[in-house]
């Protein structure tokens, strides 16, 4: 092989010559699992050892240029962030009760570095104040369109990770991205309602069942796993629906679990670093908050793409093993 590309990976020209879309199975066994074969748990890692899988994922990250694509995603996320929050603001305004957007920003502040969270809250407040009279009809649709651009960029990156060609028309691609954006908004609203009204719900259930305060305390603790589950479902939806090729798994995958844990660890590590070691304001001045936000987007994008690469390598290993089992025996002579 003349190039330095790892064995078993496709170059750019090969990626765009093959596809699995609209129910058409890709004939290349390296790319897409045969949908006729029985479903195998992804936690078996396709028969690979953890070390072999890690090596394949590492090679895949470089072969697919996922570090560069994570940087590209962070750029698109920055422009899609405020339209997404504006869309959420309009939707949350329809929910009676406390200001749910304030609660959302409060939870975001627990993950983001302080400067980035402050920039986010301040900018959103200014935008909402200036556009309060237009956050209806076309304003909401425009915000939704802008927010879905981030989902479109995720789809492009995942197509590379899973080595599939996107043959969808632009309008179908955009509609699917809008649908995923609405799904994410729904999950976010559900999580917020659970946190804001969760204590009241727990007390009402405790009174109805005739149980004591222990149930209420357990309910309050259980809200955190529920939030984690919402985030995990969101990641699984992205892996399942964003790429042009629909994945055959319908359960929690190692890639989705890694993406969630990696995102949480990277977010809190960045927050701790900025709090105790880094001084971005001294280096970047007034744009320090923007730099931190971009860095957080980059780490989040990288966690998402590494998770996708993990799933891709497991699926490829499963397909290779299945092809070997089903191959006719070689003829002698």
Short mmCIF file of C-alpha atoms in Angstrom, two decimals:
data_model
loop_
_atom_site.label_atom_id
_atom_site.label_comp_id
_atom_site.label_asym_id
_atom_site.label_seq_id
_atom_site.Cartn_x
_atom_site.Cartn_y
_atom_site.Cartn_z
CA UNK A 1 0.00 0.00 0.00
CA UNK A 2 1.52 3.28 -1.05
CA UNK A 3 -0.32 5.56 1.32
CA UNK A 4 0.08 5.65 5.08
CA UNK A 5 -3.60 4.85 5.53
CA UNK A 6 -4.24 1.97 7.98
CA UNK A 7 -5.25 -1.35 6.44
CA UNK A 8 -9.00 -1.89 6.20
CA UNK A 9 -9.96 1.77 5.85
CA UNK A 10 -11.32 3.49 2.77
CA UNK A 11 -9.88 6.63 1.27
CA UNK A 12 -12.06 9.56 0.27
CA UNK A 13 -12.67 8.33 -3.27
CA UNK A 14 -13.75 4.90 -2.03
CA UNK A 15 -16.06 6.37 0.58
CA UNK A 16 -17.99 8.30 -2.05
CA UNK A 17 -18.23 5.34 -4.41
CA UNK A 18 -20.16 3.23 -1.92
CA UNK A 19 -23.21 3.85 0.19
CA UNK A 20 -25.98 2.33 2.24
CA UNK A 21 -29.07 4.45 2.02
CA UNK A 22 -32.81 4.25 1.42
CA UNK A 23 -32.88 0.52 2.16
CA UNK A 24 -30.05 -0.37 -0.27
CA UNK A 25 -27.48 -2.62 1.39
CA UNK A 26 -23.88 -1.74 0.63
CA UNK A 27 -22.12 -4.77 -0.85
CA UNK A 28 -18.81 -3.94 0.85
CA UNK A 29 -18.71 -5.99 4.10
CA UNK A 30 -16.28 -3.55 5.66
CA UNK A 31 -18.89 -0.82 5.75
CA UNK A 32 -22.34 -2.04 6.62
CA UNK A 33 -23.60 -5.06 8.47
CA UNK A 34 -25.77 -7.54 6.56
CA UNK A 35 -29.28 -6.86 7.84
CA UNK A 36 -30.24 -10.54 7.40
CA UNK A 37 -27.85 -11.76 10.08
CA UNK A 38 -29.04 -12.13 13.69
CA UNK A 39 -28.55 -9.13 15.95
CA UNK A 40 -25.47 -9.36 18.17
CA UNK A 41 -24.98 -7.32 21.31
CA UNK A 42 -22.59 -4.44 20.60
CA UNK A 43 -21.08 -4.99 24.05
CA UNK A 44 -19.35 -8.08 22.68
CA UNK A 45 -17.21 -5.58 20.76
CA UNK A 46 -17.57 -7.57 17.55
CA UNK A 47 -15.31 -10.28 18.97
CA UNK A 48 -12.44 -7.83 19.40
CA UNK A 49 -10.40 -7.41 22.54
CA UNK A 50 -10.53 -4.01 24.21
CA UNK A 51 -6.93 -3.33 23.16
CA UNK A 52 -7.59 -4.25 19.53
CA UNK A 53 -10.72 -2.11 19.46
CA UNK A 54 -8.81 0.83 20.95
CA UNK A 55 -6.10 0.48 18.29
CA UNK A 56 -8.68 0.34 15.50
CA UNK A 57 -10.50 3.37 16.87
CA UNK A 58 -7.24 5.31 17.12
CA UNK A 59 -6.37 4.45 13.51
CA UNK A 60 -9.91 5.37 12.44
CA UNK A 61 -9.71 8.78 14.08
CA UNK A 62 -6.73 9.67 11.90
CA UNK A 63 -7.95 7.89 8.76
CA UNK A 64 -11.24 9.80 8.92
CA UNK A 65 -9.68 13.13 9.99
CA UNK A 66 -12.06 13.26 12.96
CA UNK A 67 -9.88 15.67 14.94
CA UNK A 68 -10.22 18.22 12.14
CA UNK A 69 -13.92 17.46 11.79
CA UNK A 70 -14.42 18.05 15.51
CA UNK A 71 -12.91 21.51 15.01
CA UNK A 72 -15.28 22.09 12.08
CA UNK A 73 -18.24 20.98 14.20
CA UNK A 74 -17.30 23.39 16.98
CA UNK A 75 -17.40 26.24 14.46
CA UNK A 76 -20.88 25.27 13.25
CA UNK A 77 -22.09 24.70 16.82
CA UNK A 78 -21.12 28.25 17.76
CA UNK A 79 -23.39 29.65 15.06
CA UNK A 80 -26.19 27.16 15.76
CA UNK A 81 -26.14 27.61 19.55
CA UNK A 82 -28.07 30.85 19.91
CA UNK A 83 -30.75 29.98 17.33
CA UNK A 84 -31.23 26.73 19.26
CA UNK A 85 -31.58 28.58 22.56
CA UNK A 86 -33.92 31.12 20.95
CA UNK A 87 -36.10 28.29 19.69
CA UNK A 88 -36.11 26.74 23.17
CA UNK A 89 -36.94 30.12 24.68
CA UNK A 90 -40.00 30.44 22.46
CA UNK A 91 -41.16 26.89 23.26
CA UNK A 92 -40.49 27.16 26.99
CA UNK A 93 -42.44 30.41 27.07
CA UNK A 94 -45.56 28.34 26.38
CA UNK A 95 -45.05 26.30 29.57
CA UNK A 96 -46.73 27.87 32.61
CA UNK A 97 -44.87 28.19 35.87
CA UNK A 98 -41.29 29.21 36.64
CA UNK A 99 -38.88 30.48 34.02
CA UNK A 100 -37.52 27.23 32.66
CA UNK A 101 -34.88 28.94 30.52
CA UNK A 102 -33.30 30.37 33.67
CA UNK A 103 -33.10 26.85 35.07
CA UNK A 104 -31.57 25.59 31.82
CA UNK A 105 -28.88 28.27 31.92
CA UNK A 106 -28.25 27.43 35.57
CA UNK A 107 -27.61 23.78 34.69
CA UNK A 108 -25.41 24.78 31.75
CA UNK A 109 -23.39 26.95 34.14
CA UNK A 110 -22.60 23.85 36.20
CA UNK A 111 -20.88 22.26 33.21
CA UNK A 112 -19.32 25.18 31.33
CA UNK A 113 -16.43 27.28 32.65
CA UNK A 114 -17.71 30.39 34.43
CA UNK A 115 -16.62 32.86 31.72
CA UNK A 116 -18.24 30.84 28.93
CA UNK A 117 -21.46 30.40 30.92
CA UNK A 118 -21.58 34.13 31.68
CA UNK A 119 -21.08 34.98 28.00
CA UNK A 120 -23.83 32.56 27.02
CA UNK A 121 -26.33 33.90 29.54
CA UNK A 122 -25.59 37.56 28.81
CA UNK A 123 -25.71 37.21 25.02
CA UNK A 124 -28.92 35.19 25.09
CA UNK A 125 -30.55 37.75 27.36
CA UNK A 126 -29.65 40.58 25.01
CA UNK A 127 -30.87 38.69 21.92
CA UNK A 128 -34.15 37.67 23.54
CA UNK A 129 -34.75 41.20 24.81
CA UNK A 130 -34.17 42.67 21.37
CA UNK A 131 -36.29 40.06 19.58
CA UNK A 132 -39.04 39.51 22.13
CA UNK A 133 -41.75 40.85 19.85
CA UNK A 134 -40.69 38.68 16.91
CA UNK A 135 -40.19 35.32 18.61
CA UNK A 136 -43.29 33.94 16.92
CA UNK A 137 -44.17 32.42 13.55
CA UNK A 138 -41.31 33.18 11.14
CA UNK A 139 -39.00 34.09 14.01
CA UNK A 140 -39.38 30.66 15.59
CA UNK A 141 -39.05 28.93 12.22
CA UNK A 142 -35.90 30.88 11.46
CA UNK A 143 -34.42 29.95 14.84
CA UNK A 144 -35.29 26.29 14.21
CA UNK A 145 -33.67 26.42 10.77
CA UNK A 146 -30.50 27.91 12.21
CA UNK A 147 -30.39 25.38 15.04
CA UNK A 148 -30.80 22.48 12.62
CA UNK A 149 -27.64 23.59 10.79
CA UNK A 150 -25.65 22.18 13.69
CA UNK A 151 -27.42 18.85 13.23
CA UNK A 152 -26.63 18.89 9.50
CA UNK A 153 -22.93 19.32 10.28
CA UNK A 154 -23.12 16.40 12.74
CA UNK A 155 -24.68 14.27 10.00
CA UNK A 156 -21.84 15.04 7.58
CA UNK A 157 -19.22 14.14 10.19
CA UNK A 158 -20.95 10.87 11.14
CA UNK A 159 -21.20 9.88 7.47
CA UNK A 160 -17.41 10.00 7.37
CA UNK A 161 -17.04 8.05 10.62
CA UNK A 162 -19.38 5.32 9.35
CA UNK A 163 -17.96 5.53 5.81
CA UNK A 164 -21.24 6.07 4.01
CA UNK A 165 -22.22 8.34 1.15
CA UNK A 166 -25.14 10.68 1.72
CA UNK A 167 -27.51 10.36 -1.24
CA UNK A 168 -30.40 12.16 0.43
CA UNK A 169 -31.77 15.24 -1.26
CA UNK A 170 -30.94 18.49 0.50
CA UNK A 171 -34.53 19.06 1.60
CA UNK A 172 -34.86 15.56 3.05
CA UNK A 173 -31.55 16.00 4.85
CA UNK A 174 -32.70 19.33 6.27
CA UNK A 175 -36.10 17.96 7.33
CA UNK A 176 -34.45 15.09 9.17
CA UNK A 177 -32.10 17.56 10.87
CA UNK A 178 -35.06 19.70 11.91
CA UNK A 179 -36.80 16.60 13.26
CA UNK A 180 -33.75 15.69 15.34
CA UNK A 181 -33.53 19.25 16.61
CA UNK A 182 -37.16 19.12 17.72
CA UNK A 183 -36.50 15.76 19.40
CA UNK A 184 -33.58 17.25 21.31
CA UNK A 185 -35.71 20.21 22.31
CA UNK A 186 -38.35 17.82 23.61
CA UNK A 187 -35.78 15.87 25.64
CA UNK A 188 -34.42 19.12 27.06
CA UNK A 189 -37.88 20.30 28.06
CA UNK A 190 -38.66 16.92 29.66
CA UNK A 191 -35.44 17.07 31.66
CA UNK A 192 -36.15 20.64 32.77
CA UNK A 193 -39.70 19.81 33.82
CA UNK A 194 -38.39 16.83 35.77
CA UNK A 195 -35.92 19.02 37.63
CA UNK A 196 -38.15 22.03 38.21
CA UNK A 197 -41.31 20.15 39.14
CA UNK A 198 -39.67 16.89 40.21
CA UNK A 199 -39.83 17.60 43.93
CA UNK A 200 -43.52 18.48 43.75
CA UNK A 201 -44.21 15.37 41.68
CA UNK A 202 -42.33 13.24 44.21
CA UNK A 203 -44.29 14.69 47.11
CA UNK A 204 -47.60 14.12 45.31
CA UNK A 205 -46.69 10.51 44.51
CA UNK A 206 -45.55 9.95 48.11
CA UNK A 207 -48.86 11.25 49.45
CA UNK A 208 -50.84 9.18 46.96
CA UNK A 209 -48.98 5.98 47.84
CA UNK A 210 -48.93 6.71 51.54
CA UNK A 211 -45.14 6.46 51.82
CA UNK A 212 -42.88 8.67 53.87
CA UNK A 213 -40.15 11.20 53.23
CA UNK A 214 -37.70 8.47 52.27
CA UNK A 215 -39.48 8.09 48.95
CA UNK A 216 -39.26 11.82 48.31
CA UNK A 217 -35.52 11.80 49.00
CA UNK A 218 -35.05 8.79 46.72
CA UNK A 219 -37.08 10.51 44.01
CA UNK A 220 -34.94 13.64 44.23
CA UNK A 221 -31.76 11.58 43.94
CA UNK A 222 -33.23 9.65 41.02
CA UNK A 223 -33.67 12.79 38.97
CA UNK A 224 -29.95 12.82 38.17
CA UNK A 225 -29.94 9.34 36.59
CA UNK A 226 -33.06 10.42 34.69
CA UNK A 227 -31.19 13.42 33.27
CA UNK A 228 -28.29 11.15 32.33
CA UNK A 229 -30.72 8.81 30.59
CA UNK A 230 -32.19 11.73 28.60
CA UNK A 231 -28.69 12.70 27.44
CA UNK A 232 -27.89 9.09 26.51
CA UNK A 233 -31.12 8.76 24.53
CA UNK A 234 -30.26 11.97 22.69
CA UNK A 235 -26.83 10.64 21.68
CA UNK A 236 -28.33 7.32 20.59
CA UNK A 237 -30.88 9.16 18.44
CA UNK A 238 -28.08 11.08 16.73
CA UNK A 239 -26.11 7.91 15.99
CA UNK A 240 -29.23 6.15 14.77
CA UNK A 241 -30.84 8.87 12.64
CA UNK A 242 -28.23 11.45 11.63
CA UNK A 243 -26.03 9.33 9.32
CA UNK A 244 -27.26 8.41 5.85
CA UNK A 245 -27.01 4.72 6.82
CA UNK A 246 -29.39 3.59 9.54
CA UNK A 247 -27.61 1.59 12.21
CA UNK A 248 -29.00 -1.85 13.03
CA UNK A 249 -28.59 -1.52 16.81
CA UNK A 250 -31.63 -0.57 18.87
CA UNK A 251 -30.02 -0.52 22.30
CA UNK A 252 -27.42 1.31 24.32
CA UNK A 253 -24.06 1.02 22.58
CA UNK A 254 -20.47 1.33 23.83
CA UNK A 255 -20.00 4.33 21.55
CA UNK A 256 -22.97 6.23 22.98
CA UNK A 257 -21.88 5.42 26.54
CA UNK A 258 -18.33 6.59 25.81
CA UNK A 259 -19.60 9.79 24.20
CA UNK A 260 -21.69 10.63 27.26
CA UNK A 261 -18.99 9.81 29.83
CA UNK A 262 -16.29 11.45 27.72
CA UNK A 263 -18.36 14.61 27.35
CA UNK A 264 -19.03 14.83 31.10
CA UNK A 265 -15.40 14.16 32.04
CA UNK A 266 -14.05 16.63 29.46
CA UNK A 267 -16.54 19.31 30.52
CA UNK A 268 -15.75 19.08 34.21
CA UNK A 269 -12.01 18.75 33.57
CA UNK A 270 -12.10 21.93 31.49
CA UNK A 271 -14.07 23.70 34.20
CA UNK A 272 -11.60 22.62 36.90
CA UNK A 273 -8.62 23.61 34.76
CA UNK A 274 -9.97 27.08 34.06
CA UNK A 275 -11.00 27.57 37.70
CA UNK A 276 -7.72 26.55 39.32
CA UNK A 277 -4.97 26.65 36.69
CA UNK A 278 -5.88 28.61 33.58
CA UNK A 279 -6.38 32.35 33.15
CA UNK A 280 -7.92 32.87 29.75
CA UNK A 281 -8.84 36.48 30.42
CA UNK A 282 -5.18 37.38 30.83
CA UNK A 283 -4.35 35.74 27.50
CA UNK A 284 -7.38 36.52 25.35
CA UNK A 285 -8.92 39.50 27.13
CA UNK A 286 -12.59 40.15 26.42
CA UNK A 287 -12.90 37.22 23.99
CA UNK A 288 -11.80 34.69 26.62
CA UNK A 289 -15.38 33.52 27.05
CA UNK A 290 -15.72 32.86 23.31
CA UNK A 291 -12.46 30.88 23.27
CA UNK A 292 -13.60 28.75 26.20
CA UNK A 293 -16.96 28.13 24.54
CA UNK A 294 -15.25 27.04 21.32
CA UNK A 295 -12.90 24.75 23.29
CA UNK A 296 -15.87 23.18 25.07
CA UNK A 297 -17.60 22.66 21.72
CA UNK A 298 -14.45 21.02 20.37
CA UNK A 299 -14.17 18.58 23.28
CA UNK A 300 -17.89 17.80 23.06
CA UNK A 301 -17.65 17.20 19.29
CA UNK A 302 -14.60 15.00 19.73
CA UNK A 303 -16.39 12.87 22.34
CA UNK A 304 -19.34 12.46 19.96
CA UNK A 305 -17.14 11.47 17.00
CA UNK A 306 -14.97 9.08 19.02
CA UNK A 307 -18.16 7.36 20.18
CA UNK A 308 -19.29 7.08 16.56
CA UNK A 309 -15.93 5.62 15.57
CA UNK A 310 -16.21 3.04 18.35
CA UNK A 311 -19.61 1.93 17.04
CA UNK A 312 -18.30 1.93 13.48
CA UNK A 313 -15.34 -0.32 14.33
CA UNK A 314 -17.51 -2.74 16.32
CA UNK A 315 -20.01 -2.96 13.47
CA UNK A 316 -17.22 -3.49 10.96
CA UNK A 317 -15.72 -6.28 13.10
CA UNK A 318 -19.13 -7.94 13.41
CA UNK A 319 -19.61 -7.81 9.65
CA UNK A 320 -16.16 -9.24 8.95
CA UNK A 321 -16.74 -12.10 11.40
CA UNK A 322 -20.14 -12.84 9.86
CA UNK A 323 -18.68 -12.80 6.34
CA UNK A 324 -16.00 -15.30 7.38
CA UNK A 325 -18.57 -17.64 8.92
CA UNK A 326 -20.87 -17.48 5.89
CA UNK A 327 -18.15 -17.74 3.25
CA UNK A 328 -18.21 -21.04 1.30
CA UNK A 329 -15.30 -23.35 2.07
CA UNK A 330 -12.35 -23.09 -0.27
CA UNK A 331 -12.09 -25.84 -2.86
CA UNK A 332 -9.06 -28.04 -2.73
CA UNK A 333 -6.67 -28.56 -5.57
#
